[in-house]
Short mmCIF file of C-alpha atoms and ligand atoms in Angstrom, two decimals:
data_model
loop_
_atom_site.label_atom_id
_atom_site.label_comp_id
_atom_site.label_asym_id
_atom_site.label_seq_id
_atom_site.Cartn_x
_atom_site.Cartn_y
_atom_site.Cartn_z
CA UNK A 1 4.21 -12.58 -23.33
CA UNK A 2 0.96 -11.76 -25.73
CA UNK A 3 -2.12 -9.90 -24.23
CA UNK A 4 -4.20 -13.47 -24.13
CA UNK A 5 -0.89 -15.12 -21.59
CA UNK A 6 -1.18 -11.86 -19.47
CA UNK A 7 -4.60 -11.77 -18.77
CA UNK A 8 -4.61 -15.84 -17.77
CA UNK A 9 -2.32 -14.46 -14.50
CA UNK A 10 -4.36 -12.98 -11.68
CA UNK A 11 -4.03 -9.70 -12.14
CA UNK A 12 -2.91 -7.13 -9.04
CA UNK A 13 -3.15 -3.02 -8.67
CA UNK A 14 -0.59 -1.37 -6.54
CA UNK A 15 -0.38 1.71 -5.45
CA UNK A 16 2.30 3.65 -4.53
CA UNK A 17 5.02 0.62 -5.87
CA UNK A 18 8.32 2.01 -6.56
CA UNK A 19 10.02 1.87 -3.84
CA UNK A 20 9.99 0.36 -0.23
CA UNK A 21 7.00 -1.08 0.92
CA UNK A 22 5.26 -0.66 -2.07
CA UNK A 23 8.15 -2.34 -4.34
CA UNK A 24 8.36 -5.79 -2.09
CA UNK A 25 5.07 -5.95 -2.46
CA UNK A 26 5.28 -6.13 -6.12
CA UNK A 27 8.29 -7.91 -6.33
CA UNK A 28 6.21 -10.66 -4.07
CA UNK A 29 3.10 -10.67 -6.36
CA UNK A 30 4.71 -10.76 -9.09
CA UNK A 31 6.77 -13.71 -7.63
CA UNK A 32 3.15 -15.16 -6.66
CA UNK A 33 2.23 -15.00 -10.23
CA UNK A 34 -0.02 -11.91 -10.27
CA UNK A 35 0.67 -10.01 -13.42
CA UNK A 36 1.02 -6.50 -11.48
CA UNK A 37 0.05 -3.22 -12.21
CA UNK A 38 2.01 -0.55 -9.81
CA UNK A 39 1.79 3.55 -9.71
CA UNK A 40 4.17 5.97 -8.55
CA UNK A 41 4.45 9.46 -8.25
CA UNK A 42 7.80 10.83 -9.16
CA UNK A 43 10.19 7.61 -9.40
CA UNK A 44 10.11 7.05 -13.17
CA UNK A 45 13.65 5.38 -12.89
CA UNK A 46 13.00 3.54 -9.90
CA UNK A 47 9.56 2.21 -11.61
CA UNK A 48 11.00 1.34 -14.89
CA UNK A 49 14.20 -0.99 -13.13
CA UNK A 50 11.63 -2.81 -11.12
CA UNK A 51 9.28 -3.78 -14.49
CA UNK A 52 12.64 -4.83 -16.08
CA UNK A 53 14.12 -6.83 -13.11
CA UNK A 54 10.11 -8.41 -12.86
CA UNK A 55 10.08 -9.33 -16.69
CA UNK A 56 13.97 -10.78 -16.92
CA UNK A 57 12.45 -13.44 -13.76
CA UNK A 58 9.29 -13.91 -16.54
CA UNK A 59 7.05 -12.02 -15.03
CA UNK A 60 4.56 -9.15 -15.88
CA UNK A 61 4.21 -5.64 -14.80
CA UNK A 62 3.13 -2.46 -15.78
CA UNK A 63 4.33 1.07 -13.99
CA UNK A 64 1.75 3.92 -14.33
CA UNK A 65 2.83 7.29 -13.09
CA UNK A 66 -0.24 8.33 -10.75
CA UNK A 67 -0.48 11.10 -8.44
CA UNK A 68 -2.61 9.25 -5.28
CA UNK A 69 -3.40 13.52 -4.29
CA UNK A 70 -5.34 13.93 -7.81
CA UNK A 71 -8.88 11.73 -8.62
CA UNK A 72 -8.55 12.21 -12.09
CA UNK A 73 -4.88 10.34 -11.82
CA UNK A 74 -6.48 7.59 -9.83
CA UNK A 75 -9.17 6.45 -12.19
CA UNK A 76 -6.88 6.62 -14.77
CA UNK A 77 -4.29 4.05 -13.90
CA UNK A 78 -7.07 1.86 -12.78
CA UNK A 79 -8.16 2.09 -16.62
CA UNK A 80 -4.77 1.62 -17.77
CA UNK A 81 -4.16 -1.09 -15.27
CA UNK A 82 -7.19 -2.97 -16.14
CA UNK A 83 -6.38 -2.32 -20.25
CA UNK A 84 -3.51 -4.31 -19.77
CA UNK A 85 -4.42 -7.61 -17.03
CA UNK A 86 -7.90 -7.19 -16.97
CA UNK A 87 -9.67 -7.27 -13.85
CA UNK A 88 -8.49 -7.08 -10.78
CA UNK A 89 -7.72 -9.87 -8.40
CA UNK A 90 -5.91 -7.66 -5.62
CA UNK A 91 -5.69 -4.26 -5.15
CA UNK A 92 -3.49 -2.86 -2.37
CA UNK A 93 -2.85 0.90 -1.14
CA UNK A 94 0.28 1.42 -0.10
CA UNK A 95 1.12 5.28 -1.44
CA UNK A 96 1.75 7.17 2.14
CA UNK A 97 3.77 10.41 3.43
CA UNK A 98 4.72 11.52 6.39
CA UNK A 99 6.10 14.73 7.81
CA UNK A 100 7.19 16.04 10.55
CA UNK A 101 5.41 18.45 12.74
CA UNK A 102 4.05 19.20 16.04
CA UNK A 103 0.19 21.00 16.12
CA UNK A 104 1.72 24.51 16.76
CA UNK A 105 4.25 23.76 13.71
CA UNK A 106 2.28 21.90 11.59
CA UNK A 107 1.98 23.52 7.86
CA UNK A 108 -1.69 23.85 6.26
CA UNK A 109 0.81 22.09 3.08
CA UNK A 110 1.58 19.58 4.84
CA UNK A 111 -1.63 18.96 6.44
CA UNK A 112 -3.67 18.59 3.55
CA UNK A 113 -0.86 16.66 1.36
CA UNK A 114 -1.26 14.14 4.21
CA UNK A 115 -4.78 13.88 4.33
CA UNK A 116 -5.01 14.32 0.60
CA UNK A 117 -2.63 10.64 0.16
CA UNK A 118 -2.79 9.82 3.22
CA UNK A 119 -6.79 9.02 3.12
CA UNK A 120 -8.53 10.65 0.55
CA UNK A 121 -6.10 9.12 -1.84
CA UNK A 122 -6.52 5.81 -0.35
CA UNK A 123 -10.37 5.91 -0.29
CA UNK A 124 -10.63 7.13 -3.82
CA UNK A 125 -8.22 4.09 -5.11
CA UNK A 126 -10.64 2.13 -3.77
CA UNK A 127 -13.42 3.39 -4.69
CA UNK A 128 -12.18 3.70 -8.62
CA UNK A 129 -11.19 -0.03 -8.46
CA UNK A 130 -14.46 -1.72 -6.97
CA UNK A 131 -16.57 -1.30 -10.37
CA UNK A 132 -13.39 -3.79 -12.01
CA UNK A 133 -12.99 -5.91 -8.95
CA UNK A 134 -13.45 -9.47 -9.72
CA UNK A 135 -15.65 -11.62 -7.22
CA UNK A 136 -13.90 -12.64 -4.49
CA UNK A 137 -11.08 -10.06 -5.11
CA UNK A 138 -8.96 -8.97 -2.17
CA UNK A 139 -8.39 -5.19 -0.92
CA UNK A 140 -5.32 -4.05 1.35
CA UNK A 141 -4.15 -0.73 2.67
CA UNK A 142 -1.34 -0.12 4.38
CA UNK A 143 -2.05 1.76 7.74
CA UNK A 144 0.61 2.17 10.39
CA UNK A 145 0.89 0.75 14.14
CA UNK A 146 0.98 4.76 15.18
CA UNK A 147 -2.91 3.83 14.86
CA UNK A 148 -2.25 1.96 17.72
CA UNK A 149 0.63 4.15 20.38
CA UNK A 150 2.78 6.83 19.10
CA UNK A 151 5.79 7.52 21.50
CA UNK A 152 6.89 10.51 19.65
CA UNK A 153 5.92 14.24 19.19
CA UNK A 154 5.62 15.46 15.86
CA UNK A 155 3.41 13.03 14.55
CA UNK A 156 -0.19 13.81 15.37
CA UNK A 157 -1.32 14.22 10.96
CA UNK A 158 0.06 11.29 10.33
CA UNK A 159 -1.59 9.28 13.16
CA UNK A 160 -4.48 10.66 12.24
CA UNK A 161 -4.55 9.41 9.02
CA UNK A 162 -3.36 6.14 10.11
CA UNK A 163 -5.88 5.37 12.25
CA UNK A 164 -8.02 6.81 9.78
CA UNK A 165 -7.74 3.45 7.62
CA UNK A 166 -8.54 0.90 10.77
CA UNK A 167 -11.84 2.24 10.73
CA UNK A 168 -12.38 2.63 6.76
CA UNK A 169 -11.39 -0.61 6.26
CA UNK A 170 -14.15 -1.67 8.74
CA UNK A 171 -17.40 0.29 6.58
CA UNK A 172 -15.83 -1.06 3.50
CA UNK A 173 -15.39 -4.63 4.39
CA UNK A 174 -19.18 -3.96 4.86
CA UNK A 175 -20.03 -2.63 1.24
CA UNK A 176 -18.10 -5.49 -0.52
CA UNK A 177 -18.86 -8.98 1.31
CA UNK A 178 -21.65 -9.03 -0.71
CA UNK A 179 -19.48 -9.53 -3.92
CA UNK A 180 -17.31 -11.77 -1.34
CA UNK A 181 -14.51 -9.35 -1.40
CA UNK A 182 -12.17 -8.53 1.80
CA UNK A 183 -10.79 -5.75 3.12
CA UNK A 184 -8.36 -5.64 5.52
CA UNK A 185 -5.50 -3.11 6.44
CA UNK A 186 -2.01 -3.93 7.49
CA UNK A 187 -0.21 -1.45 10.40
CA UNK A 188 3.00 -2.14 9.89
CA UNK A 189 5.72 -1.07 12.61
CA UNK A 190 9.23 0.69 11.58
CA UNK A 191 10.81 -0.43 8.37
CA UNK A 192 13.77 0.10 6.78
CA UNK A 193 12.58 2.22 4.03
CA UNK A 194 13.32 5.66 2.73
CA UNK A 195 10.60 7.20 5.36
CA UNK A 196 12.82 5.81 8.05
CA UNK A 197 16.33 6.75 6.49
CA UNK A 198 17.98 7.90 9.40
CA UNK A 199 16.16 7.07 12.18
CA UNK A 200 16.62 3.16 12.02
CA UNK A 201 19.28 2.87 15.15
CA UNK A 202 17.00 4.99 17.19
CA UNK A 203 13.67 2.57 16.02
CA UNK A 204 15.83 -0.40 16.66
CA UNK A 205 16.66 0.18 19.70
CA UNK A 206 12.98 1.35 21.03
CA UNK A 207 11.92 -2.20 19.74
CA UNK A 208 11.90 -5.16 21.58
CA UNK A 209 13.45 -7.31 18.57
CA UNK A 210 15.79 -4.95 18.72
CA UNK A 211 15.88 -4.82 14.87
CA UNK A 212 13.04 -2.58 12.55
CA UNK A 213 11.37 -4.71 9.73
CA UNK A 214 12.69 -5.44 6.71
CA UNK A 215 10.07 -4.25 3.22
CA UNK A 216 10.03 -8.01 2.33
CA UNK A 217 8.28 -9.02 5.65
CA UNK A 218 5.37 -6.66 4.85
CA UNK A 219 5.23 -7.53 1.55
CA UNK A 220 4.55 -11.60 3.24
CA UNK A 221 1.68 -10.28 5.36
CA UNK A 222 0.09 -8.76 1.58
CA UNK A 223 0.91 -12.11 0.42
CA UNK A 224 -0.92 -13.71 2.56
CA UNK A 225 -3.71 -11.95 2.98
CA UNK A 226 -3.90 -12.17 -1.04
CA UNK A 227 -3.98 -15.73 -0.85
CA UNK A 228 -6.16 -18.52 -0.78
CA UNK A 229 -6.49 -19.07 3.20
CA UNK A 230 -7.12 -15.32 3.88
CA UNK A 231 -10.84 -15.62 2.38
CA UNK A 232 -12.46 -15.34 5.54
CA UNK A 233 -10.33 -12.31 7.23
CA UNK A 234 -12.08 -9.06 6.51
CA UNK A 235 -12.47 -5.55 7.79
CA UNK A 236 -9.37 -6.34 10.24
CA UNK A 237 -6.66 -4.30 10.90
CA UNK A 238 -3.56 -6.30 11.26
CA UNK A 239 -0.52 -4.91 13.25
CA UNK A 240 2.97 -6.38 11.94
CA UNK A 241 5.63 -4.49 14.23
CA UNK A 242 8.21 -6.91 16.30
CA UNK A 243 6.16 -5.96 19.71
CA UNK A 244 6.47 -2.31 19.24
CA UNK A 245 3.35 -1.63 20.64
CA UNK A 246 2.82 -3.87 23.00
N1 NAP B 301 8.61 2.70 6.55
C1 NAP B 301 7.95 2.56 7.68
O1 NAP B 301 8.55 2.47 8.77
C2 NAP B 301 6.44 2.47 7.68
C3 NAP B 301 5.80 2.05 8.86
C4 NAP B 301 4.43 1.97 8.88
C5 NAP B 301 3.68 2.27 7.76
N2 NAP B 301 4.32 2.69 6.63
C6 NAP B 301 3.48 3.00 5.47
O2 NAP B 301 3.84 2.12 4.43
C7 NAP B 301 3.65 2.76 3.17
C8 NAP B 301 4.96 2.73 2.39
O3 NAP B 301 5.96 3.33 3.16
P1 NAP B 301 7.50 3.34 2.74
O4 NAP B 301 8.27 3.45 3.98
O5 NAP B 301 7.76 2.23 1.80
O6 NAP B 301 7.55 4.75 1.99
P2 NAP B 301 8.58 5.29 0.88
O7 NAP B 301 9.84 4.52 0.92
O8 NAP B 301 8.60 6.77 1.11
O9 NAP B 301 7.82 4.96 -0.50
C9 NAP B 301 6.55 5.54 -0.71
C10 NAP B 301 5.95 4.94 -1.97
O10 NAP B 301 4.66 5.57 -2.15
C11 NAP B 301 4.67 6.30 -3.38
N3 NAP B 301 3.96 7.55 -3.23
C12 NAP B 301 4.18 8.53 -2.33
N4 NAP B 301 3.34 9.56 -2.54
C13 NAP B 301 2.58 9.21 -3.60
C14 NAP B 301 1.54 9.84 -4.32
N5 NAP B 301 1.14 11.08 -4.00
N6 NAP B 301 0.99 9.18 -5.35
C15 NAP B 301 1.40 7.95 -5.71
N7 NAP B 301 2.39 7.30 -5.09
C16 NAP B 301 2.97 7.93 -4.04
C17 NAP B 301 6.13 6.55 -3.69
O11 NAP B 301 6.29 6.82 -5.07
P3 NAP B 301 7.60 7.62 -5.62
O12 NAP B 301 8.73 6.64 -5.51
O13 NAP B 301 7.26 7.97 -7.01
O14 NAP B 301 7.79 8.80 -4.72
C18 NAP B 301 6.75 5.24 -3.21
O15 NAP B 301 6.56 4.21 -4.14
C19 NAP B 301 3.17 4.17 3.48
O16 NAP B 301 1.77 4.22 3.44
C20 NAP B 301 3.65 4.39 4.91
O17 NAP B 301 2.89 5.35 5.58
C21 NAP B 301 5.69 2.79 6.56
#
């Protein structure tokens, strides 16, 4: 497909899209007919199979390698993503970590790496992509339902974070209705991922579905909060976790 083709798509930033999460959403985009623009951090392989698979069903994407921990990175794929669709329809933040640690454990490393992709990451994603937003465009991060209850120790950075993004969502929403853009952050509950790799009998069983979520059902919430009947949802923090808080 020639530049001109491309850019006729809707085009759609990802961040963090390589894997989990982050890869059903782009697989569902790009499905959607976004052209779609992903970063990663170290999964070059993992990247580079998902463009393929996305241009063998006729579709469009681009992987950028992006650290979400360094501004410079940021601003960079947003250039690069924008270079190649143009500007941007949707832009969701999905790059997250989480480790382990209880507050007398807790590593000043791990602290800050959270913190640092967690939310400082997220908010500087944003903030690179507003100037190339297109009116009307959609933002999504993805937050957590630990924002909501956490039943387990060992958690209190990444909660933090989490719950960080309910109430950035909220000031942001804010700044952008002007332009008509939303904003609006997604909590989902446990999901078979690589973060959960491990754990998933335990989460099953603590959920009243008795089942964790599969990457694809997040990636529907995105989808729908991209679309055409989401215009008027903004600054809302929607929880997507089988009743695991309730
Ligand atoms: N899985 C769950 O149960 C669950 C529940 C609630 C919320 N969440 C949130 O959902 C999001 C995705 O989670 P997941 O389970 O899909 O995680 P995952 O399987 O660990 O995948 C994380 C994705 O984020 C990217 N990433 C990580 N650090 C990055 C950085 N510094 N810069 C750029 N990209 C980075 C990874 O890229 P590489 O492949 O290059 O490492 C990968 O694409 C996270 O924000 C997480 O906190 C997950």
């Amino acid at each position: 497909m020639n530049q001109a083709s491309a850019q006729a798509r809707k085009a759609a930033l990802v961040f963090g899209g390589s894997r989990g999460i982050g890869a059903a959403i782009v697989d569902r985009l790009a499905t959607d007919g976004f052209a779609v623009a992903f970063t990663y951090v170290s999964s070059a392989d993992k990247a580079k199979t998902l463009v393929d698979r996305i241009a063998e069903q006729g579709g469009q994407a681009l992987a950028i390698q992006a650290d979400s921990a360094d501004p410079a990175a940021i601003r960079n794929a947003v250039a690069q993503a924008v270079e190649r669709f143009g500007d941007i329809d949707v832009t969701v933040v999905n790059a997250g970590v989480f480790r382990m640690g209880t507050i007398d454990a807790v590593s000043l490393e791990d602290l800050d790496l959270m913190l640092n992709v967690n939310v400082r990451g997220v908010y500087l994603s944003i903030q690179a992509t507003v100037p190339r937003l297109k009116p009307g465009a959609r933002v999504i991060t993805i937050g957590s339902n630990v924002a909501l209850h956490t039943r387990t120790p060992g958690a209190s950075v990444y909660q933090l974070t989490k719950t960080a993004l309910a109430g950035m969502v909220k000031g942001v929403a804010l700044d952008l209705a002007p332009r008509g853009i939303t904003v609006n952050n997604i909590q989902p509950g446990p999901t078979e991922t690589d973060m959960t790799a491990g754990a998933l009998d335990m989460l099953a069983g603590m959920n009243p579905l008795k089942r964790v979520a599969k990457p694809g059902e997040i990636a529907g919430l995105v989808a729908y909060l991209a679309g055409d009947e989401a215009g008027y949802v903004t600054g809302a923090s929607l929880t997507i976790d089988g009743g695991f808080t309730l």
